[in-house]
Coordinates of C-alpha atoms in Angstrom, one line a residue:
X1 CA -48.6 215.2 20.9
X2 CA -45.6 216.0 23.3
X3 CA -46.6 213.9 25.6
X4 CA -47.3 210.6 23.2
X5 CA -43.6 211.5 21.6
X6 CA -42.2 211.7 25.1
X7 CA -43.6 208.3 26.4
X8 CA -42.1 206.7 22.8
X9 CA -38.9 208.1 23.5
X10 CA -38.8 206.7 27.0
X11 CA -40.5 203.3 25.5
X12 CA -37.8 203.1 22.7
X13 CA -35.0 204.1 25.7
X14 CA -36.0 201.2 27.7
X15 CA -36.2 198.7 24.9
X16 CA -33.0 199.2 23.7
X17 CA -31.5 198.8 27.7
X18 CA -33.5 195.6 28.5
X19 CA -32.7 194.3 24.8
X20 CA -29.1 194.0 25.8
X21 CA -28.0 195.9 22.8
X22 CA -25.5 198.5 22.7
X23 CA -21.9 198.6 23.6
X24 CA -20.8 195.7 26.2
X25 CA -17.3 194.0 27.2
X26 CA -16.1 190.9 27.1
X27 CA -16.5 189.6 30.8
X28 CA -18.0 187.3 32.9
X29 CA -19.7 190.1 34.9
X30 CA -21.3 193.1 33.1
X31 CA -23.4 195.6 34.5
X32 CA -26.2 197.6 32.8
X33 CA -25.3 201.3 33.1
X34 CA -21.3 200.9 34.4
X35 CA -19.1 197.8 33.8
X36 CA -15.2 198.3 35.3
X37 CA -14.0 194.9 35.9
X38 CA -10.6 193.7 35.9
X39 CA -9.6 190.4 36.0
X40 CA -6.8 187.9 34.8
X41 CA -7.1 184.8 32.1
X42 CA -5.7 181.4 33.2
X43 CA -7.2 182.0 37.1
X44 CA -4.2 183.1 38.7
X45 CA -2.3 186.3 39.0
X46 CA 1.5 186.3 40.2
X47 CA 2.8 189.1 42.2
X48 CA 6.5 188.9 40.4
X49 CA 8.9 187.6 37.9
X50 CA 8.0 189.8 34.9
X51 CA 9.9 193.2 33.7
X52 CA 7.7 194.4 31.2
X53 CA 4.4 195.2 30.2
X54 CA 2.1 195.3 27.0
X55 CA -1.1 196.9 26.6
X56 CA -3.9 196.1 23.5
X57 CA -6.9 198.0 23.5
X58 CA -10.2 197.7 21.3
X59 CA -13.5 199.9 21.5
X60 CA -17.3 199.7 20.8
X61 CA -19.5 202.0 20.3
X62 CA -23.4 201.3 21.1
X63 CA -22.4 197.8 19.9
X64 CA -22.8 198.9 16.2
X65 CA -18.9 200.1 15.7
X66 CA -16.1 197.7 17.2
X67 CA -12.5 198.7 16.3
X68 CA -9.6 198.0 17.4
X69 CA -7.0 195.2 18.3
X70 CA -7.4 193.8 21.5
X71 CA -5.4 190.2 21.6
X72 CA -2.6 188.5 23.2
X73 CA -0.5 189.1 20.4
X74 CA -0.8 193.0 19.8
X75 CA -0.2 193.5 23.6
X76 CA 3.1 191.3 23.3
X77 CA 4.1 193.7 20.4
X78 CA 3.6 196.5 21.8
X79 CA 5.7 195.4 25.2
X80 CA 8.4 194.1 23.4
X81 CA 7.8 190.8 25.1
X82 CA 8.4 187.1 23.9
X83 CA 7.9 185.3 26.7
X84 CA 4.3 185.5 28.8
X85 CA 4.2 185.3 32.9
X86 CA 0.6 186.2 32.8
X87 CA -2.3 187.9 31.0
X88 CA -4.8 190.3 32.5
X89 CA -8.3 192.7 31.2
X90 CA -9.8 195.5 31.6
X91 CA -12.6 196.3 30.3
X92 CA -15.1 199.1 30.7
X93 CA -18.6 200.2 29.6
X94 CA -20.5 203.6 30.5
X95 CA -24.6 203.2 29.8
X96 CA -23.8 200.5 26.8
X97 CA -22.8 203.6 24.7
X98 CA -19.3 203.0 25.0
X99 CA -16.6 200.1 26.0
X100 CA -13.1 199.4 26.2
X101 CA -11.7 196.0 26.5
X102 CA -8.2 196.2 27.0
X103 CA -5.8 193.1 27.7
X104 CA -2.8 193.6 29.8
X105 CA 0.4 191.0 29.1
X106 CA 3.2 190.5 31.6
X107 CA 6.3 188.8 31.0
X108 CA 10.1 189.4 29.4

């Protein structure tokens, strides 16, 4: 009985990985057990001409629960900037049990 309980366990384990369920970012390159990618929208990232930065942040959890407020917008509010340079992301996922997407805006 252990052993038929153990082998569903590991069964229901593997479907659930190979099924692509579960908590993944948003990025063109995602990895199975560990995603930490970082990257920047629009193709190019300049080295200067900004002074500040804004960060936006949104979470899932085993792709069930998503919260949060990840855009453009919220990462301009919360840098105090109104005019964009450029916009990077984060985003990370540990075993598709938990991610963090988080975009990065730099301007003035």
């Amino acid at each position: 009985m252990k052993k038929k309980l153990a082998k569903l366990c590991v069964g229901a384990a593997l479907a659930f990985t190979l099924a692509g369920c579960g908590a993944i970012g948003i990025t063109p390159v995602t990895g199975m057990y560990y995603t930490d990618v970082k990257g920047t929208y629009g193709g190019v990232t300049p080295l200067e001409g900004y002074s500040k930065v804004g960060k936006a942040s949104c979470q899932s959890i085993l792709g069930i629960i998503a919260t949060g407020d990840c855009s453009i917008k919220k990462a301009m509010e919360n840098g105090g900037i109104t005019k964009i340079h450029h916009v990077d992301y984060h985003t990370k996922s540990i075993l598709g049990i938990i991610a963090t997407h988080t975009v990065i805006v730099y301007g003035e």
